[in-house]
PDB file of C-alpha atoms in Angstrom:
ATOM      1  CA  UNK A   1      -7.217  32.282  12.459  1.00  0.00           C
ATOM      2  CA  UNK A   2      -6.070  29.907   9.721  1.00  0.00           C
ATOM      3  CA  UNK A   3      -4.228  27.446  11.706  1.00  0.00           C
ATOM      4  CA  UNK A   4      -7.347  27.077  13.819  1.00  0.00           C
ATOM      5  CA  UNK A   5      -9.871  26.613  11.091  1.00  0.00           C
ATOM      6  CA  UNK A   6      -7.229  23.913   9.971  1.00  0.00           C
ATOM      7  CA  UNK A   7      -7.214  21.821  13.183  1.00  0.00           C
ATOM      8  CA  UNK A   8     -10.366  22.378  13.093  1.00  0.00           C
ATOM      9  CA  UNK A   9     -10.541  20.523   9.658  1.00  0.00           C
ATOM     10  CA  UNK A  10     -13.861  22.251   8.744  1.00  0.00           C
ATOM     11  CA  UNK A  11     -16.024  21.941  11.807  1.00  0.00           C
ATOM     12  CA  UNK A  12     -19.486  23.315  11.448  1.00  0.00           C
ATOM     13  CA  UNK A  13     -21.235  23.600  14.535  1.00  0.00           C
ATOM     14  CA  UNK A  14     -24.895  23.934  12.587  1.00  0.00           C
ATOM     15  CA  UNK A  15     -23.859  20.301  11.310  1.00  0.00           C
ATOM     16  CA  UNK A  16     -23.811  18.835  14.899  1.00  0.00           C
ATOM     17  CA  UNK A  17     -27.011  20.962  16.217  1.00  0.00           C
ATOM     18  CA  UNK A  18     -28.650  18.634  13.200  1.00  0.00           C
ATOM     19  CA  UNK A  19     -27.339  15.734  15.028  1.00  0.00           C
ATOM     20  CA  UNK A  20     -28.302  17.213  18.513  1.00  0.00           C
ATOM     21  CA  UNK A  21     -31.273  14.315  18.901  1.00  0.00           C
ATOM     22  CA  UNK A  22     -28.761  11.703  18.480  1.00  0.00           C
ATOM     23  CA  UNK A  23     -25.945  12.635  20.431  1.00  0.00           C
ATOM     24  CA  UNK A  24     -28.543  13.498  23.616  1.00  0.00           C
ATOM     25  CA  UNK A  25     -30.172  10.053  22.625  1.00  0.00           C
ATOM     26  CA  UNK A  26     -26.582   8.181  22.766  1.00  0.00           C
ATOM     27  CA  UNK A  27     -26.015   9.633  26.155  1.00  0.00           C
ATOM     28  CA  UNK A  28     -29.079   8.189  27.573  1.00  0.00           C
ATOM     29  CA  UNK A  29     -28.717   5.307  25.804  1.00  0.00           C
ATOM     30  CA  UNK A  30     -25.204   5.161  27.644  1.00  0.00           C
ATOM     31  CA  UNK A  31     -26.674   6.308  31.126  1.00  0.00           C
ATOM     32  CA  UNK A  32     -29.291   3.476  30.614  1.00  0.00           C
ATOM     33  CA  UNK A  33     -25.819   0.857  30.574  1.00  0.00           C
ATOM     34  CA  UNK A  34     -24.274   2.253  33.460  1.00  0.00           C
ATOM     35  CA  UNK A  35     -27.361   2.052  35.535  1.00  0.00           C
ATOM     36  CA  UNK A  36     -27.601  -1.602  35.040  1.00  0.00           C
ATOM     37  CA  UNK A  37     -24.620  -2.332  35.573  1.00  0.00           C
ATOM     38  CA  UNK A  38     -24.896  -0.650  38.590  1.00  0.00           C
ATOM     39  CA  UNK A  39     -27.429  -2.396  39.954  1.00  0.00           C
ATOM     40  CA  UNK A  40     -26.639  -4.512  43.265  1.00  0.00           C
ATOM     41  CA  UNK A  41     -28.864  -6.983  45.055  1.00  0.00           C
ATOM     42  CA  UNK A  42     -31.196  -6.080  48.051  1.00  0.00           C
ATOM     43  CA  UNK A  43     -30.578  -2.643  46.578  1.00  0.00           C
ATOM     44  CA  UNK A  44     -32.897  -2.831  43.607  1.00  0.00           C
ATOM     45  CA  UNK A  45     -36.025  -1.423  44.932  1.00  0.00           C
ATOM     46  CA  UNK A  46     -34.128   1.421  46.213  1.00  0.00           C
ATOM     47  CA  UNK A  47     -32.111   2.220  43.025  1.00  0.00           C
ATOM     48  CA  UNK A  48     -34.914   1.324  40.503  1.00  0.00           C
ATOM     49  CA  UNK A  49     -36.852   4.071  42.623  1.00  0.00           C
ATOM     50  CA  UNK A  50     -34.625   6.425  42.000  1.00  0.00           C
ATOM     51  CA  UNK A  51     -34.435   5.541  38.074  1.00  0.00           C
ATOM     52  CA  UNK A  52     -38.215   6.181  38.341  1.00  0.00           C
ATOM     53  CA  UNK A  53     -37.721   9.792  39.954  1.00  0.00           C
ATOM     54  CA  UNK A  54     -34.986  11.192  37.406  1.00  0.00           C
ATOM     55  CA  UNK A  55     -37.605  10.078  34.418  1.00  0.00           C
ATOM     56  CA  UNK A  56     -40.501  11.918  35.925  1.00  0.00           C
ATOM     57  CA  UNK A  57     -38.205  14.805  36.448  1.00  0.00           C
ATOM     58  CA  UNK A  58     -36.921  14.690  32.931  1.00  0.00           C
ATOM     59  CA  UNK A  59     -40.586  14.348  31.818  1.00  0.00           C
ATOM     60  CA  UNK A  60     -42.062  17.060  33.729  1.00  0.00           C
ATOM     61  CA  UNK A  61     -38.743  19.960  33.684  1.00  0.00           C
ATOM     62  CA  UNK A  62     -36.471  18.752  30.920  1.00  0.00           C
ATOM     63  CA  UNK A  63     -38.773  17.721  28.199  1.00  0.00           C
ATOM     64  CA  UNK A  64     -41.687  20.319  28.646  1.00  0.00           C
ATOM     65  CA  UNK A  65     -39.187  23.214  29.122  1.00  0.00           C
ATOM     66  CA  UNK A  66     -37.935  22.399  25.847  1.00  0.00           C
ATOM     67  CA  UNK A  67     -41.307  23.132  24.040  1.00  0.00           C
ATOM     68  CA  UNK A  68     -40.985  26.421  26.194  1.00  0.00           C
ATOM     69  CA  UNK A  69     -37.146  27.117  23.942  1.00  0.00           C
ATOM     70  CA  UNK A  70     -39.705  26.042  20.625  1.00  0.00           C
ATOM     71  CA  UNK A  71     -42.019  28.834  20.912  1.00  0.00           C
ATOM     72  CA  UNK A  72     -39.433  31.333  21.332  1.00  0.00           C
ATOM     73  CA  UNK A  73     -38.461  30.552  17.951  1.00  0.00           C
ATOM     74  CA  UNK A  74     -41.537  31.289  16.464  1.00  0.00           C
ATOM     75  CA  UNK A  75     -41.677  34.860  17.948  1.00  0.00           C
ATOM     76  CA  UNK A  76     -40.525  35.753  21.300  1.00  0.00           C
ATOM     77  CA  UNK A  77     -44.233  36.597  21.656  1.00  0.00           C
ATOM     78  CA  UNK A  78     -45.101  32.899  21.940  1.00  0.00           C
ATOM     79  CA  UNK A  79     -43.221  32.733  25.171  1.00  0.00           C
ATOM     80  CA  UNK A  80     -43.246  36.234  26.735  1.00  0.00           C
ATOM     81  CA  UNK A  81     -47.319  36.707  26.397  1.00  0.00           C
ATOM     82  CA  UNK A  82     -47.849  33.127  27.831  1.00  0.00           C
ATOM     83  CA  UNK A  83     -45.872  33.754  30.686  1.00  0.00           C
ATOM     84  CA  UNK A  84     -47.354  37.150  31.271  1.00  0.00           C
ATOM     85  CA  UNK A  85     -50.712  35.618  31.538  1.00  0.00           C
ATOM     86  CA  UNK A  86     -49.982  33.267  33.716  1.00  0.00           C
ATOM     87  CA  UNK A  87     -48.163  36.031  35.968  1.00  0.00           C
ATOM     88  CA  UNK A  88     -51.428  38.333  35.791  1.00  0.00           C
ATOM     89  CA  UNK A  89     -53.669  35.701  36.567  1.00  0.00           C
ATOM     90  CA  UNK A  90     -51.908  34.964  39.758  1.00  0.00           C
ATOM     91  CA  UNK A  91     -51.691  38.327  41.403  1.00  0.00           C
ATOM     92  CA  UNK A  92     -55.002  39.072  39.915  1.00  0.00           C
ATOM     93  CA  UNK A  93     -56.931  36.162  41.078  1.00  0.00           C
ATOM     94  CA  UNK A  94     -54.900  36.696  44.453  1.00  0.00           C
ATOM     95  CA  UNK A  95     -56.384  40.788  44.779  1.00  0.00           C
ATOM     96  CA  UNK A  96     -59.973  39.510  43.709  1.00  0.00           C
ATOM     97  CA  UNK A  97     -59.407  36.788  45.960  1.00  0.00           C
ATOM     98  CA  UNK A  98     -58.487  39.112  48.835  1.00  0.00           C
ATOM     99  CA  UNK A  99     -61.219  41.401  48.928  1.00  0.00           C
ATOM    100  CA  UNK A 100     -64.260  40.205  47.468  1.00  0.00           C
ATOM    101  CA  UNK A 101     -63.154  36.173  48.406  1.00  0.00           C
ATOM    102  CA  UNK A 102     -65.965  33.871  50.120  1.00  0.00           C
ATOM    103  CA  UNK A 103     -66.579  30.666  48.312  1.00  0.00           C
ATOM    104  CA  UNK A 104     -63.733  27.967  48.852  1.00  0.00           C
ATOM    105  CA  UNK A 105     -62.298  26.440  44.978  1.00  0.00           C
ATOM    106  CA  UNK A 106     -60.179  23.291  45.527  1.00  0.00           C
ATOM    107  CA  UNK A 107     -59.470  21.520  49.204  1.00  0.00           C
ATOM    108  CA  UNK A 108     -55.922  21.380  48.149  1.00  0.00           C
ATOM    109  CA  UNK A 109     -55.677  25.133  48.484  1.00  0.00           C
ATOM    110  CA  UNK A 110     -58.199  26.529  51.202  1.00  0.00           C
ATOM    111  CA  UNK A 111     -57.229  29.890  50.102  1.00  0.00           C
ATOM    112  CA  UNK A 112     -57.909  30.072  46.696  1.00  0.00           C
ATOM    113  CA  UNK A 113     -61.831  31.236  46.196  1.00  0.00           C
ATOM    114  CA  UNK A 114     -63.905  31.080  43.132  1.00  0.00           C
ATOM    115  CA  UNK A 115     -64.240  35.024  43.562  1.00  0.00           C
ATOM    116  CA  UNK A 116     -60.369  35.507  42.759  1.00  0.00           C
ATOM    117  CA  UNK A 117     -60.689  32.394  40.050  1.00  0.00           C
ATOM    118  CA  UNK A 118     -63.524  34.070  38.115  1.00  0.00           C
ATOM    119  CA  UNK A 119     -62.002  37.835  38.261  1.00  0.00           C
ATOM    120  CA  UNK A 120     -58.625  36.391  37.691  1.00  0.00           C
ATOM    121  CA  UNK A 121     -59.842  35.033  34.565  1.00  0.00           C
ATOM    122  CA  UNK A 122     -61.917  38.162  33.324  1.00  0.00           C
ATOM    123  CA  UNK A 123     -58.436  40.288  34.243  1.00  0.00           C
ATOM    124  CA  UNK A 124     -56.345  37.740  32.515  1.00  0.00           C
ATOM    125  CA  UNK A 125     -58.455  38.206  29.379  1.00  0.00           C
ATOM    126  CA  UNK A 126     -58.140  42.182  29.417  1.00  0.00           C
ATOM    127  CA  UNK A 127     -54.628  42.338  30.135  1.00  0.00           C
ATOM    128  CA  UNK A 128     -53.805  39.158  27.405  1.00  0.00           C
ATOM    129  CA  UNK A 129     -55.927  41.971  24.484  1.00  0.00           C
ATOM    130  CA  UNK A 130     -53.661  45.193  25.810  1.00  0.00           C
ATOM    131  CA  UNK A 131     -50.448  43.494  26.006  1.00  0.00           C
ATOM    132  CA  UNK A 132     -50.667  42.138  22.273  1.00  0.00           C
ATOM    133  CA  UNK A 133     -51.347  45.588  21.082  1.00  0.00           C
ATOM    134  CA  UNK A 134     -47.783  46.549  22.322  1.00  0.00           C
ATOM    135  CA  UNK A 135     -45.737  43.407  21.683  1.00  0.00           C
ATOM    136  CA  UNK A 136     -46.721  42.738  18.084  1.00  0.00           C
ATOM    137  CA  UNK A 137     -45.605  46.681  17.182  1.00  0.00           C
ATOM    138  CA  UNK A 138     -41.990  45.535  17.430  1.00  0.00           C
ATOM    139  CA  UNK A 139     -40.373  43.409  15.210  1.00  0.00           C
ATOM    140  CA  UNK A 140     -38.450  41.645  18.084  1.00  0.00           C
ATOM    141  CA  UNK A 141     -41.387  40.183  19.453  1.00  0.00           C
ATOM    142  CA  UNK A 142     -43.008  39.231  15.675  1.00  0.00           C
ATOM    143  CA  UNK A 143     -40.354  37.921  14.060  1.00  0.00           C
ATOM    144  CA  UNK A 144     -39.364  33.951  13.864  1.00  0.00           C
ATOM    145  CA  UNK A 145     -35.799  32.971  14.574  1.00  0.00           C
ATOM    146  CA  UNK A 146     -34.011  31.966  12.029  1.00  0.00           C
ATOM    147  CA  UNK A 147     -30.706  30.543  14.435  1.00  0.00           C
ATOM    148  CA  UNK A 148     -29.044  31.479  17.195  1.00  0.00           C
ATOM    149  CA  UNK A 149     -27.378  34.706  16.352  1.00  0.00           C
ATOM    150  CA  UNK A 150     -28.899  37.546  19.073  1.00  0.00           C
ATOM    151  CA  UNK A 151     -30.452  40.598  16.327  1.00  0.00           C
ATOM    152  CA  UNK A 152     -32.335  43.329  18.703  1.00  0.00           C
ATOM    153  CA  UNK A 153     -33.859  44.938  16.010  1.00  0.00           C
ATOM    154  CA  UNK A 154     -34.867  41.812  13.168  1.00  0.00           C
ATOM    155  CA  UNK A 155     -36.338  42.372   9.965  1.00  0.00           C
ATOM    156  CA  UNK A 156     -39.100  39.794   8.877  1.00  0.00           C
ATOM    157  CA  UNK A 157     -41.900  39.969   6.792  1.00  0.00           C
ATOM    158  CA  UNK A 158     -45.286  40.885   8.987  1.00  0.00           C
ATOM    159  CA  UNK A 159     -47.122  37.765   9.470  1.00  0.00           C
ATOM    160  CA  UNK A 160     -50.648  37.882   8.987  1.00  0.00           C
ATOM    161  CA  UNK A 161     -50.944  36.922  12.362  1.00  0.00           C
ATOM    162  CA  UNK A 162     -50.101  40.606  13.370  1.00  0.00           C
ATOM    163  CA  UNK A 163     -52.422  42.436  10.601  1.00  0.00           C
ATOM    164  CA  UNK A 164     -55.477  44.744  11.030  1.00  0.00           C
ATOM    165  CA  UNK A 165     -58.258  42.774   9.176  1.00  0.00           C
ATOM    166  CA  UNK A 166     -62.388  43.217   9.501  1.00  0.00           C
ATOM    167  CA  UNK A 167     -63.658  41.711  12.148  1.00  0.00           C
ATOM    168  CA  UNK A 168     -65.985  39.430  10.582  1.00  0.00           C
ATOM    169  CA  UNK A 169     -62.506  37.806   9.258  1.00  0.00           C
ATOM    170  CA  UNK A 170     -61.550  37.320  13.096  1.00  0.00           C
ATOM    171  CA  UNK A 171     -64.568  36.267  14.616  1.00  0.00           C
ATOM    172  CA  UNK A 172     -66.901  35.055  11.348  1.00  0.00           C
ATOM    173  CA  UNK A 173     -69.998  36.519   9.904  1.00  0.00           C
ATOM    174  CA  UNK A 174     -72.671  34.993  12.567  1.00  0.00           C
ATOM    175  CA  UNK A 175     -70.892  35.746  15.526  1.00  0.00           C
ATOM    176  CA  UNK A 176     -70.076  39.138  14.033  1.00  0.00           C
ATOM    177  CA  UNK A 177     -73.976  39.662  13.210  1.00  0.00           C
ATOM    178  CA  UNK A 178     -75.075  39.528  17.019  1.00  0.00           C
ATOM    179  CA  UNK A 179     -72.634  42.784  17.784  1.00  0.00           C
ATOM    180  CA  UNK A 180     -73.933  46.013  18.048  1.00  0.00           C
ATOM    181  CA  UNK A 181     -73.648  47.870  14.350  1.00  0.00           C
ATOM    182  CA  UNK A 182     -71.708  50.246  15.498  1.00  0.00           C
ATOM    183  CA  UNK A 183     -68.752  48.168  16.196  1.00  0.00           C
ATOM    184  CA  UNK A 184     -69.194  46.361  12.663  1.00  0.00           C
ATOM    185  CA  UNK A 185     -66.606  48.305  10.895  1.00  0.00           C
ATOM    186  CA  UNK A 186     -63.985  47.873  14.090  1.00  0.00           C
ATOM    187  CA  UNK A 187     -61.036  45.972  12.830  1.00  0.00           C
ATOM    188  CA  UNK A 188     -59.061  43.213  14.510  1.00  0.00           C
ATOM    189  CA  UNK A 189     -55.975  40.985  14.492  1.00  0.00           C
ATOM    190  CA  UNK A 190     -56.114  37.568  13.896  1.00  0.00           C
ATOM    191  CA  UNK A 191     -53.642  37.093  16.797  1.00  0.00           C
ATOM    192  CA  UNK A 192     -56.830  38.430  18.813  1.00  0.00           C
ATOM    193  CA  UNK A 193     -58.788  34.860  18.710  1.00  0.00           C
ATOM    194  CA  UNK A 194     -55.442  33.245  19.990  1.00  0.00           C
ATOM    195  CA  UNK A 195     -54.845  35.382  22.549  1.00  0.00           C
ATOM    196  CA  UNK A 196     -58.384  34.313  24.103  1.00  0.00           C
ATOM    197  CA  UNK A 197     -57.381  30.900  23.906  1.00  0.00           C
ATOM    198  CA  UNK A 198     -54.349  31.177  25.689  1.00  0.00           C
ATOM    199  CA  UNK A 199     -56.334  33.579  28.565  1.00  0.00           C
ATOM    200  CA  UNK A 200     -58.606  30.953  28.965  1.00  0.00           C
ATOM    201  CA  UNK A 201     -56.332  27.820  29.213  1.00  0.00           C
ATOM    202  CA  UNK A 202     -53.946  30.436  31.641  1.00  0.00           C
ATOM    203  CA  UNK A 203     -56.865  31.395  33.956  1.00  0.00           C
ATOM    204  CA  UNK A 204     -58.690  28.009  34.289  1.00  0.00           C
ATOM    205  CA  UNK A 205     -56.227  25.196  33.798  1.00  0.00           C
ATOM    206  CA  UNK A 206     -52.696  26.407  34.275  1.00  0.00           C
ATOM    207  CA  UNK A 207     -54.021  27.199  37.623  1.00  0.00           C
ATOM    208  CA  UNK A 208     -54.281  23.449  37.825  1.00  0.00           C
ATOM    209  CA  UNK A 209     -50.399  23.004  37.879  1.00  0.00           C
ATOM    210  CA  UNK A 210     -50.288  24.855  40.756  1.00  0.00           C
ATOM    211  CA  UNK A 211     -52.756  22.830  42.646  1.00  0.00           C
ATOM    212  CA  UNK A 212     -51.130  19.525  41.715  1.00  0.00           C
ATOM    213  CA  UNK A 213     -47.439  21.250  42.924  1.00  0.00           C
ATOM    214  CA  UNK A 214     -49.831  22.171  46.412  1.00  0.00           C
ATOM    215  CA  UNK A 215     -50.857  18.195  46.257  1.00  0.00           C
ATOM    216  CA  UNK A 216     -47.288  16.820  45.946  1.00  0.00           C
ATOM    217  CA  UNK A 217     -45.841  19.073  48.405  1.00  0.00           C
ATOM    218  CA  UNK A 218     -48.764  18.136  51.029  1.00  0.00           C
ATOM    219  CA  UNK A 219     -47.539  14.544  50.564  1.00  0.00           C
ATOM    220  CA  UNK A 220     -44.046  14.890  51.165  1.00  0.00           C
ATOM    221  CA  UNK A 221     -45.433  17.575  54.351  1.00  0.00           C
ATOM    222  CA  UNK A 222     -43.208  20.772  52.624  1.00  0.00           C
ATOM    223  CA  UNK A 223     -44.331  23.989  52.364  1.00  0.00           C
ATOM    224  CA  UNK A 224     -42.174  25.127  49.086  1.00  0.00           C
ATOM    225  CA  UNK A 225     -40.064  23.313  47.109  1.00  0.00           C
ATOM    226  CA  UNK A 226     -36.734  25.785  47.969  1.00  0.00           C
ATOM    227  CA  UNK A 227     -36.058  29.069  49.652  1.00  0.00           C
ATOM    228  CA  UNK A 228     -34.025  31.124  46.499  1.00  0.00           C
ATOM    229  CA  UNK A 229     -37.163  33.759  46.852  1.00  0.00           C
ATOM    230  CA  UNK A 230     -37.808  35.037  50.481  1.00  0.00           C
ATOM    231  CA  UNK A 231     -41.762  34.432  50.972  1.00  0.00           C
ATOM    232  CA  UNK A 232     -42.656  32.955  47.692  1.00  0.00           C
ATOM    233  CA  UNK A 233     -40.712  29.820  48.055  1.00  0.00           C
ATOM    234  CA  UNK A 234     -38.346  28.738  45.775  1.00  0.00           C
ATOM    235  CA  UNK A 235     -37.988  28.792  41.109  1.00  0.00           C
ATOM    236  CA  UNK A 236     -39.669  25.507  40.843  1.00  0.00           C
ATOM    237  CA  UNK A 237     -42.868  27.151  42.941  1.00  0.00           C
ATOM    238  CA  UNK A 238     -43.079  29.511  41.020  1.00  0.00           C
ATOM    239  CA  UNK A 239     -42.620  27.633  37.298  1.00  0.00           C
ATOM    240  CA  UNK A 240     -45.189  25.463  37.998  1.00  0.00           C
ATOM    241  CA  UNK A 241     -47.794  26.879  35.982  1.00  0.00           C
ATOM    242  CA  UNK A 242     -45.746  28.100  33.546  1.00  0.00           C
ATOM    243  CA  UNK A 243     -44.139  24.510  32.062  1.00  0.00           C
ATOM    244  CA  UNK A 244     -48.017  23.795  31.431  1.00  0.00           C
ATOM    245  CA  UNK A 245     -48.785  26.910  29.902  1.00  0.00           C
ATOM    246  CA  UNK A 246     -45.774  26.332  27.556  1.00  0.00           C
ATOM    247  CA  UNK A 247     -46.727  22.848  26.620  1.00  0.00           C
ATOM    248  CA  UNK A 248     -50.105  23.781  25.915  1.00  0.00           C
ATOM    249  CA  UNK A 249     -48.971  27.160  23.855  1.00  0.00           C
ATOM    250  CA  UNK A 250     -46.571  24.576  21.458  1.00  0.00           C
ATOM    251  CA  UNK A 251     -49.531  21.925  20.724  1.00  0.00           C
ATOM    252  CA  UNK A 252     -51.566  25.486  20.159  1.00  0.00           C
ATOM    253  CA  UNK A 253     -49.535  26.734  17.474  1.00  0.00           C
ATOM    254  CA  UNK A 254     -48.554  23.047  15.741  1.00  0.00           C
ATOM    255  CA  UNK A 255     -52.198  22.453  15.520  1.00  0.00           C
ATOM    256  CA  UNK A 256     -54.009  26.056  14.509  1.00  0.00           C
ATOM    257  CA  UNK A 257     -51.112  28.278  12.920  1.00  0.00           C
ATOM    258  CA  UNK A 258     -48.362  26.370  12.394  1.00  0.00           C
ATOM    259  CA  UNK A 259     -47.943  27.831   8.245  1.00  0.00           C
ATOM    260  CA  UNK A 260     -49.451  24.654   6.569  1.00  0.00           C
ATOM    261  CA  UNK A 261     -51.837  24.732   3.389  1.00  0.00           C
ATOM    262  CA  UNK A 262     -53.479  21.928   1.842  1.00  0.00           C
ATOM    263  CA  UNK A 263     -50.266  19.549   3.106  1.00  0.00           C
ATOM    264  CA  UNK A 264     -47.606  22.105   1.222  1.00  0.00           C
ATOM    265  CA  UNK A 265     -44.772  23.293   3.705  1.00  0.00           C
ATOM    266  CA  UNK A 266     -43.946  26.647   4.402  1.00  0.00           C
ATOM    267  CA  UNK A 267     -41.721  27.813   1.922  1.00  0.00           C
ATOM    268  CA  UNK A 268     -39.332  29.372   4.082  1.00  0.00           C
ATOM    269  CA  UNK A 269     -38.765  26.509   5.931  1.00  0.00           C
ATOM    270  CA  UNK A 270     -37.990  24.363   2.899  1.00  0.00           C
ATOM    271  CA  UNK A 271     -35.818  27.320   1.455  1.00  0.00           C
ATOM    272  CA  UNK A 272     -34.009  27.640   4.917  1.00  0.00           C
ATOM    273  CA  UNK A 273     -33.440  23.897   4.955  1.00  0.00           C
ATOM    274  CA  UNK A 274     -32.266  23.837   1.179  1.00  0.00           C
ATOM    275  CA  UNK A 275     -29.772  26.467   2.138  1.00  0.00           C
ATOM    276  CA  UNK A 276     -28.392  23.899   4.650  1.00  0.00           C
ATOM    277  CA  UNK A 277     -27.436  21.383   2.166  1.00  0.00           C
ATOM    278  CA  UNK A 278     -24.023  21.251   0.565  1.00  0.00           C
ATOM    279  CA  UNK A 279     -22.892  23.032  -2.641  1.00  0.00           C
ATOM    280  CA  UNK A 280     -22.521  20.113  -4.495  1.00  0.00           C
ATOM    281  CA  UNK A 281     -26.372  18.959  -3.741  1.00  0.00           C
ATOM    282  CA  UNK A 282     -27.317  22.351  -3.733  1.00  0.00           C
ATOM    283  CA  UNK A 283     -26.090  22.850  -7.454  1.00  0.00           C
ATOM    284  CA  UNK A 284     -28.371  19.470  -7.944  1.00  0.00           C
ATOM    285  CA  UNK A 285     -31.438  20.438  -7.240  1.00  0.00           C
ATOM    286  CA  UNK A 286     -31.164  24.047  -8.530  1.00  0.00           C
ATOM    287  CA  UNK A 287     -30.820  21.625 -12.409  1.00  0.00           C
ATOM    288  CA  UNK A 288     -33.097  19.370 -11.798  1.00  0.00           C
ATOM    289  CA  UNK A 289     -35.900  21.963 -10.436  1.00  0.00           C
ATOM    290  CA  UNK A 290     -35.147  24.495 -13.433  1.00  0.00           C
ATOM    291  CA  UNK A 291     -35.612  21.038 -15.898  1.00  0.00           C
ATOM    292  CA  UNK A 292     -38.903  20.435 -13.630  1.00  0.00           C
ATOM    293  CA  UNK A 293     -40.021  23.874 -14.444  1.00  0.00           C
ATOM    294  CA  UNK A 294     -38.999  23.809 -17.979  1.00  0.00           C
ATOM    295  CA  UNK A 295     -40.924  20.604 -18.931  1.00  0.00           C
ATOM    296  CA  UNK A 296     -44.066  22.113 -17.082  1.00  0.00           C
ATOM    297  CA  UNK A 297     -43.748  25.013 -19.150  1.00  0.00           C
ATOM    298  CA  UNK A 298     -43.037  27.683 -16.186  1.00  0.00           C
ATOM    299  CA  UNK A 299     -39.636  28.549 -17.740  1.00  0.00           C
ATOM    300  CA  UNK A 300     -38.295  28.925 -21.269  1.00  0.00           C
ATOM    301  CA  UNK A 301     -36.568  26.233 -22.906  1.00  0.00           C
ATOM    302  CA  UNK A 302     -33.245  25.801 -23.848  1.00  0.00           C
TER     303      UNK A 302
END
């Protein structure tokens, strides 16, 4: 173990993941050389349309997957209830669909009927309300990820998020004040309010990402974009709600929850980044922020 750590010569991995957006960066940057050098005459239509196709595919897989790997680290919530709306409002909307189905939606799809869009969405809803009651009792579910280490059983502080509260804290006083009395004294979690968000973006415009797969395939005349599962076509046919429903859950949480007060960062993130830093700057800041507190009168003097 010694001798590797010393050719080694102190490699941290953590220090490269910093450096992660560079080095993928770099590579593209290099890719981006090759291609041009690549290029031939009476072959640059053909080979700039290809340059075209690997962006869009970056765009739409690469880069919108990876919002998908961000909300796992914020709870493993953030990514397992999106998908499982998206899931429930596609069988659901296909049952309602199949039995009570009459009015066509979209021409892109003749199949798919407002019946099964509406009671897809009113399932969606229902199942989005049970299925946070049994995620956010386990830790595993609540708790943010602090790296990559794999900890069944985390310990974390319970968020707020996940907290029986009054209702009128959840909902506000005048939409609280049209309820029946009785359910006045009912209490909810703040993670409630969210969660009908994210039924309502799952049930009326993740859908959408289906239809514009149905679109794209009807112009290249394919029926499914593989054959991995028999029936149901292939993993991109089945993903393509679920890359929008990601994207939209990441801008979601940056934008309502993300833990951000008056412009002040969380501290945990500050404290986790401040552990990152080495000893010698470390030892730094711990001086200068006890002389900071000192002067402001927060700590004894010398």
């Amino acid at each position: 173990m010694h001798s590797l750590k010393h050719r080694l010569g102190g490699f941290k991995l953590s220090d490269h993941f910093r450096r992660l957006s560079l080095y993928t960066f770099m590579l593209y940057a290099f890719g981006l050389v090759l291609f041009v050098w690549s290029l031939k005459k009476r072959h640059y239509k053909y080979q700039f349309k290809q340059f075209a196709y690997c962006h869009v595919t970056l765009l739409v897989i690469v880069v919108q997957s990876s919002f998908l790997v961000s909300n796992m680290f914020k709870g493993l919530i953030w990514f397992l209830l999106p998908c499982s709306l998206v899931i429930c409002n596609d069988i659901w909307a296909y049952i309602f669909g199949f039995f009570f189905g009459r009015t066509p939606l979209i021409k892109l799809s003749p199949k798919k009927t407002w019946e099964g869009f509406i009671g897809g969405w009113f399932a969606t809803m229902v199942w989005g309300f049970l299925f946070t009651k049994v995620l956010t009792r386990s830790s595993l579910m609540t708790c943010e990820r602090r790296g990559f280490r794999l900890e069944y059983w985390p310990e974390c502080e319970t968020s707020s998020l996940y907290s029986y509260v009054p209702m009128n804290q959840v909902l506000g006083e005048s939409i609280v004040a049209l309820l029946p009395e009785s359910l006045h004294s009912y209490e909810m979690q703040p993670m409630d309010e969210h969660v009908l968000w994210m039924s309502i973006f799952a049930s009326i415009v993740a859908p959408f990402g289906g239809f514009f797969a149905s679109g794209f395939k009807r112009a290249f005349k394919i029926k499914d974009f593989g054959d991995s599962i028999p029936g149901h076509g292939g993993i991109t046919d089945r993903m393509d709600c679920q890359i929008l429903m990601g994207m939209f859950v990441f801008v979601y949480y940056q934008a309502r929850i993300a833990k951000i007060a008056g412009g002040a960062a969380d501290p945990d993130v500050v404290l986790r980044l401040l552990l990152e830093l080495p000893d010698t700057q470390k030892l730094d800041l711990y001086h200068r922020l006890g002389a900071g507190l000192t002067q402001a009168g927060l700590l004894p003097g010398a």
